[in-house]
Amino acid sequence: MTSVEPSSSGQPFGSKVTVYVVACWIFAAFGGLMFGYDIGISGGVTSMDDFLKKFFPAIYERKLHAKENNYCKYDDQLLQLFTSSLYLAALVASFGASKACNVLGRKPTISLASVLFTLGAVVSGTAPNKVLLIIGRILFGIGVGFGNESVPLFLSEVAPMQHRGAVNILFQLFVTIGILIANLVNYAVSSIHPNGWRIALGLAGVPAIFLFMGSLIITETPSSLIERGKEIEGKEALKKIRGVDDVESELEQIKLACEISRQVKHPYKKLFKRASMPPLIIGISIQVFQQFTGINAIMFYAPVLFQTVGFKGNGSLLSAVITGVVNVLSTLVSIVAVDRIGRRKLLLQACVQMFISMVAIGSILLIHLKPTGSLDKGLAAVVVVLVCMFVMSFAWSWGPMGWLIPSETFPLETRTAGFAFAVSANMFFTFVIAQAFLSMLCNMRAYIFFFFALWILIMGLFVVFLLPETKGVPIDSMTERVWKKHPVWRKFMGKEVVKNYEMT
Ligand code: BGC
């Protein structure tokens, strides 16, 4: 497939999608599998009795005698903190990863991520005591921090502009596949006693090994090479990832971005200047909002909802498979749609669908689900459909866009630093929601769904008024073509520059 794309100056860039190019995209996307596998595996492992008996015997005892109802599931903050320690480690690590991306490049940072994650799998899977178990968890976290920082950036930088959305969303596609696989593994190992949990944690090494092998094959991104003064290698890399020899006009644009970038000695200082605020605010908000859609709460609560339909024993498996498959398939929709209809329309459509789903689930539960007892079968089936509608719309919008938009909106000089803030915002709010959700559910009951609906309304307004469209804009022309043009954000960019831009 050959295509031509316009540069910011209107000149076309040529590109061809070759086998090597596609291999680079897919290998890097294995970083998403690592992250997704971990999201899916943690909850399952920490609810396995063998695991609790070995590491958290007191919690196991309490769990045996805990009374549960539909809204107040047994909850242990310490156990939750153990699960969430990964997100805290990843939060801190993403800043180290940003430095590594700048100094070493994207490719070695991806290798490092896979090595750290593999170590995490080995240490966690073989842990004889709590200390090593926690060390394993932290290694996983650092691996996720390094992977989530470098992989989306890598994908956005190597993708030809007109396919950038689709290529970047391969990361999220692999996240969803990872979640699905992990849920199936959880189910399969839950009957293997006493070491099923070791298999589940150890298997996390598999995607990491794939990522490591892939990281040896992929090329470094041209921007990263040229920024570090390696112009000849940068040009060769550009030819490789474009599949054509004539890359001059795109090369010029990258060189210009690198020149500006090289003048910036302190990216973090620059990031807090007024002119850097627009992408920073957007990058962080989009990730915070992604978590406030309530996706992880819904996925977590889904097994309980599914059990009320009547699938008592298999409720968890069934919900994991149904929501997991819906999640994967709907992410494919966004791969096809994102570069055609754009980021904004997908996000807005999803806000409407998610809002309706949340309000409808909340209303049904509020009226019909008492703390004990269950829903009428017909209504429960409606709730299941609504959960799928919710997951579906998240999967083609806020899920992938949370990673895509922050990775493509920063200029090169603040890209890795700014993206680190977006990644850590995701990690922090995943942690906060995981930590608070069960107590919120217990106290707010069905109203929690209205709480998330309110957030969805706010994020819809945010998209309408503040989020610019980045579809079809070359990654190194965002400042000129996006930020300086936006009615709100242009005010941050400085008068003189806006004037110059208007003249061109
Ligand atoms: C989010 C995760 C979420 C997953 C669901 C990711 O983009 O960051 O928090 O669990 O999507 O597919």
Coordinates of C-alpha atoms and ligand atoms in Angstrom, one line a residue:
M1 CA 0.0 0.0 0.0
T2 CA 1.6 3.3 -1.0
S3 CA 0.3 6.6 0.1
V4 CA 1.2 10.2 0.0
E5 CA 0.7 12.7 2.9
P6 CA 0.9 16.4 3.0
S7 CA 3.5 18.1 5.1
S8 CA 2.7 21.2 7.2
S9 CA 3.9 23.3 4.2
G10 CA 1.6 21.4 1.9
Q11 CA 4.3 19.2 0.3
P12 CA 3.6 15.5 0.1
F13 CA 5.5 12.9 2.1
G14 CA 5.6 9.5 0.5
S15 CA 5.3 6.2 2.4
K16 CA 4.7 2.6 1.8
V17 CA 3.4 0.0 4.3
T18 CA 6.0 -2.8 4.1
V19 CA 6.3 -6.0 6.1
Y20 CA 9.1 -4.6 8.2
V21 CA 7.1 -1.5 9.0
V22 CA 4.1 -3.5 10.2
A23 CA 6.5 -5.8 12.1
C24 CA 7.9 -2.8 14.0
W25 CA 4.4 -1.6 14.9
I26 CA 3.3 -5.1 16.1
F27 CA 6.4 -5.9 18.1
A28 CA 6.3 -2.6 19.9
A29 CA 2.6 -3.1 20.7
F30 CA 3.5 -6.1 22.8
G31 CA 4.2 -3.5 25.5
G32 CA 0.5 -3.1 25.7
L33 CA 0.1 -6.8 26.3
M34 CA 2.4 -6.6 29.3
F35 CA 0.3 -3.8 30.8
G36 CA -3.0 -5.5 30.0
Y37 CA -1.9 -8.8 31.3
D38 CA -1.1 -7.2 34.6
I39 CA -4.4 -5.3 34.8
G40 CA -6.2 -8.6 34.3
I41 CA -4.1 -10.9 36.4
S42 CA -3.9 -8.9 39.7
G43 CA -7.5 -9.1 40.9
G44 CA -7.7 -12.8 40.1
V45 CA -4.5 -13.7 42.0
T46 CA -5.3 -11.7 45.1
S47 CA -8.6 -13.4 45.4
M48 CA -7.1 -17.0 45.2
D49 CA -7.2 -18.7 48.6
D50 CA -3.8 -20.4 48.1
F51 CA -2.2 -17.0 47.6
L52 CA -3.9 -15.4 50.5
K53 CA -3.1 -18.3 52.9
K54 CA 0.6 -18.0 52.0
F55 CA 1.1 -14.3 52.1
F56 CA -1.8 -12.7 53.8
P57 CA -3.2 -15.4 56.3
A58 CA -4.9 -12.8 58.5
I59 CA -6.8 -11.4 55.5
Y60 CA -7.8 -14.9 54.5
E61 CA -9.3 -15.5 57.9
R62 CA -11.2 -12.3 57.8
K63 CA -12.4 -13.1 54.3
L64 CA -13.8 -16.5 55.4
H65 CA -16.0 -14.7 58.0
A66 CA -16.9 -11.6 56.0
K67 CA -20.5 -10.9 55.3
E68 CA -21.1 -9.6 51.8
N69 CA -24.1 -8.0 50.1
N70 CA -24.7 -6.7 46.6
Y71 CA -23.1 -3.4 47.3
C72 CA -20.6 -4.1 50.1
K73 CA -18.2 -6.8 48.8
Y74 CA -15.5 -7.9 51.1
D75 CA -12.7 -5.4 50.8
D76 CA -9.3 -5.2 52.3
Q77 CA -7.4 -1.9 51.8
L78 CA -4.0 -3.6 52.5
L79 CA -4.5 -6.2 49.9
Q80 CA -5.7 -3.5 47.5
L81 CA -2.6 -1.5 48.3
F82 CA -0.5 -4.5 47.4
T83 CA -2.1 -4.7 44.0
S84 CA -1.9 -0.9 43.5
S85 CA 1.8 -0.7 44.5
L86 CA 2.5 -1.6 40.9
Y87 CA 0.8 1.6 39.8
L88 CA 2.7 3.7 42.3
A89 CA 6.0 2.2 41.1
A90 CA 5.0 2.8 37.5
L91 CA 4.0 6.4 38.3
V92 CA 7.5 7.2 39.5
A93 CA 9.2 5.1 36.9
S94 CA 7.6 6.9 34.0
F95 CA 9.7 10.0 34.8
G96 CA 12.9 7.9 34.8
A97 CA 11.7 6.4 31.5
S98 CA 11.2 9.8 30.0
K99 CA 14.9 10.6 30.8
A100 CA 15.9 7.2 29.3
C101 CA 13.9 8.0 26.1
N102 CA 15.7 11.2 25.7
V103 CA 19.2 10.1 26.5
L104 CA 19.3 6.5 25.3
G105 CA 16.4 6.6 22.8
R106 CA 13.0 4.9 22.5
K107 CA 14.2 1.5 21.4
P108 CA 16.6 0.8 24.4
T109 CA 13.9 2.1 26.8
I110 CA 11.5 -0.5 25.3
S111 CA 14.2 -3.2 25.8
L112 CA 14.7 -2.1 29.4
A113 CA 10.9 -2.2 30.0
S114 CA 10.8 -5.8 28.8
V115 CA 13.8 -6.9 30.9
L116 CA 12.4 -5.3 34.1
F117 CA 9.0 -6.8 33.5
T118 CA 10.5 -10.3 32.9
L119 CA 12.5 -9.9 36.1
G120 CA 9.2 -9.0 37.8
A121 CA 7.6 -12.1 36.5
V122 CA 10.5 -14.4 37.6
V123 CA 10.7 -12.8 41.1
S124 CA 6.8 -12.8 41.6
G125 CA 6.3 -16.2 40.3
T126 CA 8.9 -17.8 42.5
A127 CA 8.6 -15.5 45.6
P128 CA 9.1 -17.5 48.8
N129 CA 8.1 -14.6 51.0
K130 CA 6.2 -11.3 51.2
V131 CA 9.3 -9.2 50.7
L132 CA 10.2 -10.8 47.4
L133 CA 6.6 -10.7 46.3
I134 CA 6.5 -7.0 46.8
I135 CA 9.9 -6.6 45.1
G136 CA 8.4 -8.5 42.1
R137 CA 5.4 -6.2 42.2
I138 CA 7.7 -3.1 42.1
L139 CA 9.7 -4.6 39.2
F140 CA 6.5 -5.2 37.3
G141 CA 5.5 -1.6 38.0
I142 CA 8.8 -0.2 36.8
G143 CA 8.5 -2.3 33.7
V144 CA 5.0 -0.9 33.1
G145 CA 6.2 2.6 33.7
F146 CA 9.0 2.2 31.1
G147 CA 6.8 0.4 28.6
N148 CA 3.8 2.8 28.8
E149 CA 6.1 5.8 28.4
S150 CA 8.2 4.5 25.5
V151 CA 5.8 2.3 23.4
P152 CA 3.0 4.8 22.7
L153 CA 5.6 7.5 21.9
F154 CA 7.5 5.1 19.6
L155 CA 4.3 4.1 17.8
S156 CA 3.2 7.7 17.3
E157 CA 6.7 8.7 16.0
V158 CA 7.2 5.9 13.5
A159 CA 3.6 6.0 12.1
P160 CA 3.0 7.8 8.9
M161 CA 0.8 10.7 9.7
Q162 CA -2.4 9.4 8.0
H163 CA -2.3 6.1 9.9
R164 CA -0.9 7.5 13.2
G165 CA -4.1 7.0 15.2
A166 CA -4.5 3.4 14.0
V167 CA -0.9 2.5 14.6
N168 CA -0.9 4.0 18.1
I169 CA -4.1 2.2 19.0
L170 CA -2.3 -1.1 18.4
F171 CA -1.0 -0.5 21.9
Q172 CA -4.5 -0.3 23.4
L173 CA -5.6 -3.3 21.3
F174 CA -2.8 -5.3 22.9
V175 CA -3.8 -4.0 26.3
T176 CA -7.3 -5.4 25.8
I177 CA -6.0 -8.7 24.5
G178 CA -3.7 -8.9 27.6
I179 CA -6.7 -8.3 29.9
L180 CA -8.7 -11.1 28.1
I181 CA -5.8 -13.6 28.2
A182 CA -5.1 -12.8 31.9
N183 CA -8.8 -13.4 32.8
L184 CA -8.7 -16.7 31.0
V185 CA -5.5 -17.7 32.7
N186 CA -6.9 -16.7 36.1
Y187 CA -9.8 -19.0 35.5
A188 CA -7.7 -21.9 34.3
V189 CA -5.2 -21.8 37.2
S190 CA -7.7 -21.2 39.9
S191 CA -8.2 -25.0 40.2
I192 CA -4.4 -25.7 40.3
H193 CA -3.5 -26.0 44.0
P194 CA -1.4 -24.7 45.7
N195 CA 0.7 -23.0 43.0
G196 CA -1.8 -21.8 40.4
W197 CA -1.1 -18.2 41.3
R198 CA 2.6 -18.7 40.6
I199 CA 1.8 -19.9 37.1
A200 CA -0.4 -16.8 36.5
L201 CA 2.2 -14.4 37.7
G202 CA 5.1 -16.2 36.0
L203 CA 3.3 -16.2 32.6
A204 CA 3.5 -12.4 32.6
G205 CA 7.1 -13.0 31.4
V206 CA 5.8 -14.3 28.0
P207 CA 4.6 -11.0 26.5
A208 CA 7.7 -9.4 28.0
I209 CA 10.0 -11.8 26.2
F210 CA 8.2 -11.1 23.0
L211 CA 8.6 -7.4 23.5
F212 CA 12.3 -7.9 24.2
M213 CA 12.8 -9.9 21.0
G214 CA 10.8 -7.3 19.1
S215 CA 12.9 -4.5 20.6
L216 CA 16.0 -6.0 19.0
I217 CA 14.3 -5.9 15.6
I218 CA 12.6 -2.6 15.6
T219 CA 14.4 0.6 14.4
E220 CA 15.0 3.6 16.6
T221 CA 12.6 6.5 15.7
P222 CA 14.1 9.1 13.3
S223 CA 13.2 12.0 15.7
S224 CA 15.1 10.4 18.6
L225 CA 18.2 9.7 16.4
I226 CA 18.4 13.1 14.9
E227 CA 17.7 14.8 18.2
R228 CA 20.7 13.0 19.6
G229 CA 22.8 14.2 16.7
K230 CA 22.7 11.0 14.6
E231 CA 21.5 12.5 11.4
I232 CA 22.7 9.8 9.0
E233 CA 21.2 7.0 11.0
G234 CA 18.0 9.1 11.4
K235 CA 17.6 9.4 7.6
E236 CA 18.2 5.7 7.2
A237 CA 15.6 4.9 9.9
L238 CA 13.1 7.3 8.2
K239 CA 13.7 5.5 4.8
K240 CA 13.1 2.1 6.6
I241 CA 9.9 3.1 8.3
R242 CA 8.5 4.9 5.3
G243 CA 9.5 2.1 2.9
V244 CA 10.6 4.6 0.3
D245 CA 13.9 6.3 -0.6
D246 CA 12.7 9.9 -1.1
V247 CA 12.2 11.2 2.5
E248 CA 13.7 14.6 2.1
S249 CA 10.7 16.8 2.9
E250 CA 9.7 14.8 6.0
L251 CA 13.4 14.7 7.0
E252 CA 13.5 18.5 6.8
Q253 CA 10.5 18.8 9.1
I254 CA 12.0 16.4 11.7
K255 CA 15.4 18.3 11.5
L256 CA 13.6 21.5 12.2
A257 CA 11.8 20.1 15.2
C258 CA 15.1 18.6 16.5
E259 CA 16.9 21.9 16.1
I260 CA 14.3 23.6 18.3
S261 CA 14.4 20.7 20.7
R262 CA 18.2 20.8 21.1
Q263 CA 18.0 24.4 22.2
V264 CA 15.9 23.3 25.2
K265 CA 18.3 22.2 27.9
H266 CA 15.7 21.6 30.6
P267 CA 12.5 20.0 29.2
Y268 CA 10.7 20.1 32.5
K269 CA 11.3 23.8 33.0
K270 CA 10.1 24.4 29.5
L271 CA 7.0 22.2 30.2
F272 CA 5.9 24.6 32.9
K273 CA 6.1 27.7 30.7
R274 CA 2.8 29.2 29.7
A275 CA 3.2 28.2 26.0
S276 CA 3.6 24.5 27.0
M277 CA 0.4 24.5 29.1
P278 CA -2.1 23.6 26.3
P279 CA -0.6 20.1 25.5
L280 CA 0.2 19.5 29.1
I281 CA -3.4 20.3 30.3
I282 CA -4.8 18.2 27.5
G283 CA -2.4 15.3 28.0
I284 CA -3.1 15.0 31.7
S285 CA -6.8 15.7 31.6
I286 CA -7.4 13.1 29.0
Q287 CA -5.8 10.4 31.1
V288 CA -7.5 11.5 34.3
F289 CA -10.9 11.5 32.5
Q290 CA -10.1 8.1 31.1
Q291 CA -10.1 6.7 34.6
F292 CA -13.1 8.8 35.7
T293 CA -15.2 7.1 33.0
G294 CA -15.4 4.4 35.7
I295 CA -14.0 1.7 33.3
N296 CA -12.0 -0.2 35.9
A297 CA -14.9 0.0 38.4
I298 CA -17.3 -1.4 35.8
M299 CA -14.9 -4.2 34.8
F300 CA -14.4 -5.0 38.4
Y301 CA -18.1 -5.0 39.3
A302 CA -19.1 -6.9 36.2
P303 CA -18.7 -10.4 37.7
V304 CA -21.2 -9.5 40.5
L305 CA -23.7 -8.2 37.9
F306 CA -23.3 -11.3 35.8
Q307 CA -23.9 -13.5 38.8
T308 CA -27.2 -11.9 39.4
V309 CA -28.3 -13.0 36.0
G310 CA -28.2 -16.5 37.3
F311 CA -24.7 -17.7 36.2
K312 CA -23.8 -18.4 39.8
G313 CA -20.7 -20.5 39.5
N314 CA -19.5 -19.2 36.2
G315 CA -20.4 -15.6 36.6
S316 CA -16.8 -14.4 36.8
L317 CA -15.6 -16.3 33.8
L318 CA -18.6 -15.4 31.7
S319 CA -18.3 -11.7 32.5
A320 CA -14.6 -11.7 31.9
V321 CA -15.1 -13.4 28.5
I322 CA -18.0 -11.3 27.4
T323 CA -16.6 -7.9 28.5
G324 CA -13.1 -9.0 27.4
V325 CA -14.2 -9.9 23.9
V326 CA -16.4 -6.8 23.5
N327 CA -13.4 -4.7 24.7
V328 CA -11.0 -6.3 22.1
L329 CA -13.5 -6.1 19.2
S330 CA -14.5 -2.5 19.8
T331 CA -10.9 -1.4 20.0
L332 CA -10.7 -2.7 16.4
V333 CA -13.5 -0.3 15.5
S334 CA -11.4 2.6 16.7
I335 CA -8.4 1.4 14.7
V336 CA -10.5 1.7 11.5
A337 CA -12.3 4.9 12.5
V338 CA -9.7 7.1 14.3
D339 CA -7.9 8.5 11.2
R340 CA -11.1 8.8 9.2
I341 CA -13.7 10.4 11.5
G342 CA -11.2 11.8 14.0
R343 CA -10.5 11.7 17.7
R344 CA -13.1 14.3 18.8
K345 CA -16.1 12.6 17.2
L346 CA -15.2 9.2 18.7
L347 CA -14.8 10.7 22.2
L348 CA -18.1 12.6 21.9
Q349 CA -20.1 9.7 20.6
A350 CA -18.7 7.6 23.4
C351 CA -19.6 10.2 26.0
V352 CA -23.3 10.0 25.0
Q353 CA -23.2 6.2 24.9
M354 CA -21.4 5.9 28.3
F355 CA -23.6 8.5 29.9
I356 CA -26.8 6.7 28.9
S357 CA -25.3 3.3 30.0
M358 CA -24.3 4.6 33.4
V359 CA -27.5 6.4 34.1
A360 CA -29.6 3.4 33.0
I361 CA -27.5 0.9 35.1
G362 CA -27.7 3.2 38.1
S363 CA -31.5 3.7 37.7
I364 CA -32.2 -0.1 37.4
L365 CA -30.0 -0.9 40.4
L366 CA -31.4 1.9 42.5
I367 CA -35.0 0.9 41.9
H368 CA -34.6 -2.9 41.8
L369 CA -31.5 -4.1 43.5
K370 CA -31.7 -4.3 47.3
P371 CA -28.6 -5.0 49.4
T372 CA -29.5 -8.6 49.6
G373 CA -31.5 -10.6 47.0
S374 CA -31.0 -10.4 43.3
L375 CA -32.4 -8.7 40.2
D376 CA -35.2 -10.2 38.2
K377 CA -33.6 -12.2 35.3
G378 CA -34.9 -10.0 32.5
L379 CA -33.6 -6.8 34.2
A380 CA -30.3 -8.4 34.9
A381 CA -29.9 -9.3 31.3
V382 CA -30.6 -5.6 30.4
V383 CA -27.9 -4.6 32.9
V384 CA -25.5 -7.0 31.2
V385 CA -26.3 -5.4 27.8
L386 CA -25.7 -2.0 29.3
V387 CA -22.4 -3.0 30.7
C388 CA -21.4 -4.2 27.2
M389 CA -22.6 -1.0 25.7
F390 CA -20.4 0.9 28.2
V391 CA -17.3 -1.2 27.6
M392 CA -17.8 -1.0 23.8
S393 CA -17.9 2.8 23.7
F394 CA -15.0 3.1 26.1
A395 CA -13.0 0.8 23.9
W396 CA -13.3 2.8 20.8
S397 CA -12.7 6.2 22.5
W398 CA -11.3 7.1 25.9
G399 CA -9.4 3.8 26.2
P400 CA -7.2 4.3 23.1
M401 CA -7.4 8.1 23.0
G402 CA -5.9 8.2 26.6
W403 CA -2.7 7.0 25.1
L404 CA -2.9 8.4 21.6
I405 CA -3.6 12.0 22.2
P406 CA -0.9 12.7 24.8
S407 CA 1.7 10.9 22.7
E408 CA 1.1 13.0 19.6
T409 CA 0.3 16.5 20.9
F410 CA 3.6 17.6 22.5
P411 CA 6.4 19.3 20.5
L412 CA 9.5 17.2 20.4
E413 CA 11.3 19.3 23.0
T414 CA 8.8 18.5 25.7
R415 CA 7.4 15.2 24.3
T416 CA 8.9 12.7 26.6
A417 CA 8.6 14.9 29.7
G418 CA 5.0 15.8 29.0
F419 CA 4.0 12.3 28.2
A420 CA 5.5 11.1 31.5
F421 CA 3.0 13.4 33.2
A422 CA 0.2 11.9 31.2
V423 CA 1.3 8.3 32.0
S424 CA 1.7 9.1 35.7
A425 CA -1.7 10.7 35.8
N426 CA -3.2 7.5 34.5
M427 CA -1.3 5.4 37.0
F428 CA -2.2 7.7 39.9
F429 CA -5.9 7.7 39.2
T430 CA -6.0 4.0 38.4
F431 CA -4.5 3.6 41.9
V432 CA -7.0 6.1 43.5
I433 CA -10.1 4.5 41.9
A434 CA -8.9 0.9 42.7
Q435 CA -8.3 2.0 46.3
A436 CA -11.5 3.9 46.8
F437 CA -14.0 2.0 44.6
L438 CA -15.3 -0.7 46.9
S439 CA -15.8 1.6 49.9
M440 CA -17.5 4.1 47.6
L441 CA -19.8 1.4 46.2
C442 CA -20.6 0.3 49.7
N443 CA -21.5 3.8 50.8
M444 CA -23.0 5.3 47.7
R445 CA -24.6 2.1 46.4
A446 CA -26.2 2.5 43.0
Y447 CA -25.5 6.3 43.1
I448 CA -21.9 5.5 42.2
F449 CA -23.1 5.0 38.6
F450 CA -24.5 8.6 38.7
F451 CA -21.2 9.8 40.1
F452 CA -19.4 8.4 37.0
A453 CA -22.2 9.7 34.7
L454 CA -21.5 13.2 36.0
W455 CA -17.9 12.9 35.2
I456 CA -18.7 11.7 31.7
L457 CA -20.9 14.8 31.2
I458 CA -17.9 17.0 32.3
M459 CA -15.5 15.3 30.0
G460 CA -18.0 15.6 27.1
L461 CA -18.0 19.4 27.6
F462 CA -14.2 19.4 27.9
V463 CA -14.0 17.7 24.5
V464 CA -16.5 20.2 22.9
F465 CA -14.7 23.3 24.1
L466 CA -11.1 22.5 24.8
L467 CA -9.9 19.4 22.8
P468 CA -8.5 20.2 19.4
E469 CA -8.6 17.7 16.6
T470 CA -5.2 16.2 15.8
K471 CA -6.2 13.8 13.0
G472 CA -4.1 14.2 9.9
V473 CA -1.6 16.7 11.4
P474 CA 2.1 15.8 11.2
I475 CA 3.4 15.0 14.7
D476 CA 6.0 17.7 14.4
S477 CA 3.6 20.4 13.3
M478 CA 1.2 20.4 16.2
T479 CA 2.3 23.7 17.7
E480 CA 1.7 25.6 14.4
R481 CA -1.3 23.7 13.1
V482 CA -3.2 22.9 16.2
W483 CA -2.3 24.9 19.3
K484 CA -1.8 28.3 17.6
K485 CA -5.1 27.9 15.8
H486 CA -7.4 26.9 18.7
P487 CA -9.7 29.7 19.9
V488 CA -8.8 29.0 23.6
W489 CA -5.3 27.6 23.5
R490 CA -3.8 30.2 21.1
K491 CA -4.0 32.7 23.9
F492 CA -1.3 30.7 25.7
M493 CA 1.0 30.7 22.8
G494 CA 2.2 34.3 22.8
K495 CA 0.9 37.2 20.6
E496 CA 3.9 37.6 18.3
V497 CA 4.0 34.0 17.3
V498 CA 0.2 33.9 16.6
K499 CA 0.6 37.0 14.4
N500 CA 3.5 35.3 12.4
Y501 CA 1.4 32.3 12.0
E502 CA -1.6 34.2 10.7
M503 CA 0.6 35.8 8.1
T504 CA 1.8 32.5 6.7
Ligands
BGC1 C1 -6.7 1.9 30.7 C2 -6.9 0.9 31.8 C3 -8.1 0.0 31.4 C4 -8.0 -0.6 30.1 C5 -9.3 -1.3 29.7 C6 -6.6 1.2 29.4 O1 -6.4 2.2 28.4 O2 -5.6 2.7 31.0 O3 -7.0 1.5 33.0 O4 -8.3 -1.0 32.4 O5 -7.8 0.5 29.1 O6 -9.2 -1.8 28.4

